[in-house]
PDB file of C-alpha atoms in Angstrom:
ATOM      1  CA  UNK K   1      59.114  27.068 104.122  1.00  0.00           C
ATOM      2  CA  UNK K   2      56.105  28.615 105.901  1.00  0.00           C
ATOM      3  CA  UNK K   3      53.835  25.963 104.445  1.00  0.00           C
ATOM      4  CA  UNK K   4      55.993  23.133 105.794  1.00  0.00           C
ATOM      5  CA  UNK K   5      56.103  24.794 109.237  1.00  0.00           C
ATOM      6  CA  UNK K   6      52.317  25.106 109.143  1.00  0.00           C
ATOM      7  CA  UNK K   7      51.971  21.418 108.261  1.00  0.00           C
ATOM      8  CA  UNK K   8      54.298  20.458 111.111  1.00  0.00           C
ATOM      9  CA  UNK K   9      52.280  22.623 113.528  1.00  0.00           C
ATOM     10  CA  UNK K  10      48.977  21.137 112.357  1.00  0.00           C
ATOM     11  CA  UNK K  11      50.369  17.609 112.598  1.00  0.00           C
ATOM     12  CA  UNK K  12      51.550  18.320 116.142  1.00  0.00           C
ATOM     13  CA  UNK K  13      48.099  19.615 117.098  1.00  0.00           C
ATOM     14  CA  UNK K  14      46.431  16.516 115.618  1.00  0.00           C
ATOM     15  CA  UNK K  15      48.838  14.178 117.453  1.00  0.00           C
ATOM     16  CA  UNK K  16      48.225  16.041 120.727  1.00  0.00           C
ATOM     17  CA  UNK K  17      44.463  15.717 120.230  1.00  0.00           C
ATOM     18  CA  UNK K  18      44.860  12.000 119.492  1.00  0.00           C
ATOM     19  CA  UNK K  19      46.941  11.523 122.655  1.00  0.00           C
ATOM     20  CA  UNK K  20      44.298  13.358 124.698  1.00  0.00           C
ATOM     21  CA  UNK K  21      41.522  11.282 123.133  1.00  0.00           C
ATOM     22  CA  UNK K  22      43.399   8.042 123.864  1.00  0.00           C
ATOM     23  CA  UNK K  23      43.979   9.176 127.462  1.00  0.00           C
ATOM     24  CA  UNK K  24      40.230   9.923 127.877  1.00  0.00           C
ATOM     25  CA  UNK K  25      39.391   6.459 126.516  1.00  0.00           C
ATOM     26  CA  UNK K  26      41.885   4.821 128.896  1.00  0.00           C
ATOM     27  CA  UNK K  27      40.515   6.763 131.880  1.00  0.00           C
ATOM     28  CA  UNK K  28      36.980   5.699 130.951  1.00  0.00           C
ATOM     29  CA  UNK K  29      38.082   2.060 130.600  1.00  0.00           C
ATOM     30  CA  UNK K  30      39.805   2.267 133.995  1.00  0.00           C
ATOM     31  CA  UNK K  31      36.668   3.678 135.651  1.00  0.00           C
ATOM     32  CA  UNK K  32      34.393   1.131 133.931  1.00  0.00           C
ATOM     33  CA  UNK K  33      36.500  -1.895 134.915  1.00  0.00           C
ATOM     34  CA  UNK K  34      36.979  -0.563 138.453  1.00  0.00           C
ATOM     35  CA  UNK K  35      33.238  -0.075 138.978  1.00  0.00           C
ATOM     36  CA  UNK K  36      32.434  -3.523 137.541  1.00  0.00           C
ATOM     37  CA  UNK K  37      35.028  -5.349 139.651  1.00  0.00           C
ATOM     38  CA  UNK K  38      34.048  -3.517 142.839  1.00  0.00           C
ATOM     39  CA  UNK K  39      30.361  -4.283 142.263  1.00  0.00           C
ATOM     40  CA  UNK K  40      30.661  -7.934 141.215  1.00  0.00           C
ATOM     41  CA  UNK K  41      34.060  -9.188 142.434  1.00  0.00           C
ATOM     42  CA  UNK K  42      35.048  -7.541 145.744  1.00  0.00           C
ATOM     43  CA  UNK K  43      38.689  -7.787 146.756  1.00  0.00           C
ATOM     44  CA  UNK K  44      39.950 -10.154 149.432  1.00  0.00           C
ATOM     45  CA  UNK K  45      40.959  -8.296 152.596  1.00  0.00           C
ATOM     46  CA  UNK K  46      43.574 -10.962 153.374  1.00  0.00           C
ATOM     47  CA  UNK K  47      45.234 -11.282 149.943  1.00  0.00           C
ATOM     48  CA  UNK K  48      46.829  -7.863 149.610  1.00  0.00           C
ATOM     49  CA  UNK K  49      49.661  -8.652 147.195  1.00  0.00           C
ATOM     50  CA  UNK K  50      49.255  -8.405 143.438  1.00  0.00           C
ATOM     51  CA  UNK K  51      46.687 -10.575 141.726  1.00  0.00           C
ATOM     52  CA  UNK K  52      46.789 -13.674 143.915  1.00  0.00           C
ATOM     53  CA  UNK K  53      43.066 -13.116 144.285  1.00  0.00           C
ATOM     54  CA  UNK K  54      41.557 -10.850 141.605  1.00  0.00           C
ATOM     55  CA  UNK K  55      38.178 -10.933 143.341  1.00  0.00           C
ATOM     56  CA  UNK K  56      35.714 -13.377 144.829  1.00  0.00           C
ATOM     57  CA  UNK K  57      34.552 -16.234 142.643  1.00  0.00           C
ATOM     58  CA  UNK K  58      32.924 -19.225 144.373  1.00  0.00           C
ATOM     59  CA  UNK K  59      34.827 -22.497 144.616  1.00  0.00           C
ATOM     60  CA  UNK K  60      32.973 -25.292 142.797  1.00  0.00           C
ATOM     61  CA  UNK K  61      33.280 -27.687 145.766  1.00  0.00           C
ATOM     62  CA  UNK K  62      32.512 -25.148 148.505  1.00  0.00           C
ATOM     63  CA  UNK K  63      30.772 -22.002 147.178  1.00  0.00           C
ATOM     64  CA  UNK K  64      31.402 -20.078 150.420  1.00  0.00           C
ATOM     65  CA  UNK K  65      35.144 -20.135 149.634  1.00  0.00           C
ATOM     66  CA  UNK K  66      36.924 -18.199 146.901  1.00  0.00           C
ATOM     67  CA  UNK K  67      38.307 -20.385 144.125  1.00  0.00           C
ATOM     68  CA  UNK K  68      41.419 -18.171 143.850  1.00  0.00           C
ATOM     69  CA  UNK K  69      42.535 -17.861 147.474  1.00  0.00           C
ATOM     70  CA  UNK K  70      40.246 -20.237 149.409  1.00  0.00           C
ATOM     71  CA  UNK K  71      39.303 -17.479 151.868  1.00  0.00           C
ATOM     72  CA  UNK K  72      35.674 -17.176 152.913  1.00  0.00           C
ATOM     73  CA  UNK K  73      33.210 -15.001 151.026  1.00  0.00           C
ATOM     74  CA  UNK K  74      32.870 -12.660 154.035  1.00  0.00           C
ATOM     75  CA  UNK K  75      36.602 -11.822 153.738  1.00  0.00           C
ATOM     76  CA  UNK K  76      35.927 -10.339 150.300  1.00  0.00           C
ATOM     77  CA  UNK K  77      34.561  -6.914 151.189  1.00  0.00           C
ATOM     78  CA  UNK K  78      37.398  -4.630 150.082  1.00  0.00           C
ATOM     79  CA  UNK K  79      36.987  -2.180 147.229  1.00  0.00           C
ATOM     80  CA  UNK K  80      39.654  -1.175 144.754  1.00  0.00           C
ATOM     81  CA  UNK K  81      40.401   2.544 144.990  1.00  0.00           C
ATOM     82  CA  UNK K  82      40.692   4.687 141.856  1.00  0.00           C
ATOM     83  CA  UNK K  83      43.441   6.825 143.414  1.00  0.00           C
ATOM     84  CA  UNK K  84      45.569   3.788 144.408  1.00  0.00           C
ATOM     85  CA  UNK K  85      48.779   3.866 142.314  1.00  0.00           C
ATOM     86  CA  UNK K  86      48.798   0.061 142.000  1.00  0.00           C
ATOM     87  CA  UNK K  87      45.305  -0.026 140.481  1.00  0.00           C
ATOM     88  CA  UNK K  88      46.446   0.770 136.953  1.00  0.00           C
ATOM     89  CA  UNK K  89      44.612  -0.060 133.746  1.00  0.00           C
ATOM     90  CA  UNK K  90      47.110  -2.896 133.165  1.00  0.00           C
ATOM     91  CA  UNK K  91      46.435  -4.285 136.666  1.00  0.00           C
ATOM     92  CA  UNK K  92      42.664  -4.118 136.153  1.00  0.00           C
ATOM     93  CA  UNK K  93      42.958  -5.749 132.719  1.00  0.00           C
ATOM     94  CA  UNK K  94      44.967  -8.611 134.244  1.00  0.00           C
ATOM     95  CA  UNK K  95      42.324  -9.024 136.958  1.00  0.00           C
ATOM     96  CA  UNK K  96      39.604  -9.237 134.293  1.00  0.00           C
ATOM     97  CA  UNK K  97      41.630 -11.864 132.397  1.00  0.00           C
ATOM     98  CA  UNK K  98      42.281 -13.915 135.547  1.00  0.00           C
ATOM     99  CA  UNK K  99      38.586 -13.788 136.444  1.00  0.00           C
ATOM    100  CA  UNK K 100      37.725 -14.883 132.896  1.00  0.00           C
ATOM    101  CA  UNK K 101      35.072 -12.210 132.487  1.00  0.00           C
ATOM    102  CA  UNK K 102      34.151  -9.650 129.853  1.00  0.00           C
ATOM    103  CA  UNK K 103      33.560  -5.985 130.633  1.00  0.00           C
ATOM    104  CA  UNK K 104      31.151  -3.977 128.473  1.00  0.00           C
ATOM    105  CA  UNK K 105      32.836  -0.840 127.134  1.00  0.00           C
ATOM    106  CA  UNK K 106      30.021   0.091 124.729  1.00  0.00           C
ATOM    107  CA  UNK K 107      29.098   3.185 126.779  1.00  0.00           C
ATOM    108  CA  UNK K 108      32.580   4.700 126.370  1.00  0.00           C
ATOM    109  CA  UNK K 109      32.690   7.373 123.653  1.00  0.00           C
ATOM    110  CA  UNK K 110      35.119   6.574 120.808  1.00  0.00           C
ATOM    111  CA  UNK K 111      36.027   3.165 122.297  1.00  0.00           C
ATOM    112  CA  UNK K 112      36.314   1.751 118.776  1.00  0.00           C
ATOM    113  CA  UNK K 113      39.285   4.095 118.192  1.00  0.00           C
ATOM    114  CA  UNK K 114      41.231   2.766 121.185  1.00  0.00           C
ATOM    115  CA  UNK K 115      43.501   0.280 119.399  1.00  0.00           C
ATOM    116  CA  UNK K 116      43.756   2.367 116.229  1.00  0.00           C
ATOM    117  CA  UNK K 117      44.933   5.454 118.139  1.00  0.00           C
ATOM    118  CA  UNK K 118      47.379   3.415 120.186  1.00  0.00           C
ATOM    119  CA  UNK K 119      48.949   1.880 117.062  1.00  0.00           C
ATOM    120  CA  UNK K 120      49.105   5.242 115.280  1.00  0.00           C
ATOM    121  CA  UNK K 121      50.754   6.976 118.208  1.00  0.00           C
ATOM    122  CA  UNK K 122      53.230   4.120 118.720  1.00  0.00           C
ATOM    123  CA  UNK K 123      54.211   4.273 115.040  1.00  0.00           C
ATOM    124  CA  UNK K 124      54.666   8.047 115.295  1.00  0.00           C
ATOM    125  CA  UNK K 125      56.858   7.610 118.374  1.00  0.00           C
ATOM    126  CA  UNK K 126      59.002   5.007 116.572  1.00  0.00           C
ATOM    127  CA  UNK K 127      59.471   7.369 113.607  1.00  0.00           C
ATOM    128  CA  UNK K 128      60.464  10.215 115.942  1.00  0.00           C
ATOM    129  CA  UNK K 129      62.994   7.980 117.714  1.00  0.00           C
ATOM    130  CA  UNK K 130      64.484   6.842 114.402  1.00  0.00           C
ATOM    131  CA  UNK K 131      64.810  10.465 113.266  1.00  0.00           C
ATOM    132  CA  UNK K 132      66.539  11.405 116.525  1.00  0.00           C
ATOM    133  CA  UNK K 133      68.972   8.505 116.140  1.00  0.00           C
ATOM    134  CA  UNK K 134      69.757   9.545 112.565  1.00  0.00           C
ATOM    135  CA  UNK K 135      70.402  13.127 113.723  1.00  0.00           C
ATOM    136  CA  UNK K 136      72.792  11.877 116.422  1.00  0.00           C
ATOM    137  CA  UNK K 137      74.889   9.954 113.889  1.00  0.00           C
TER     138      UNK K 137
END
């Protein structure tokens, strides 16, 4: 009995550490993408809704205009703010996809564990939910 309680406690500690590690990785990814987009693809000050314009990219016919929103280059001076609730990791990832760029995450510690930890924790959550449903029946 004590041994099983000890195993449960240890498993809980490991899962908590994994969640914390995944959260650190996500925060680092958020900061890395944010810095890259602000440096290379400033936001349009006119397009304030969603991802209409993910950042300035020159139009092929008129390089002074943005290919996404057709506003002038000089209108693209805004910076994304880390504390803005709308600037989530999902939002930044969509901006990167829309811009068609790649962001280098090689400087982030444990970045290679990102997907693995996410899958592991999702599977654990599914098992916990199934167990709760079985208990309710």
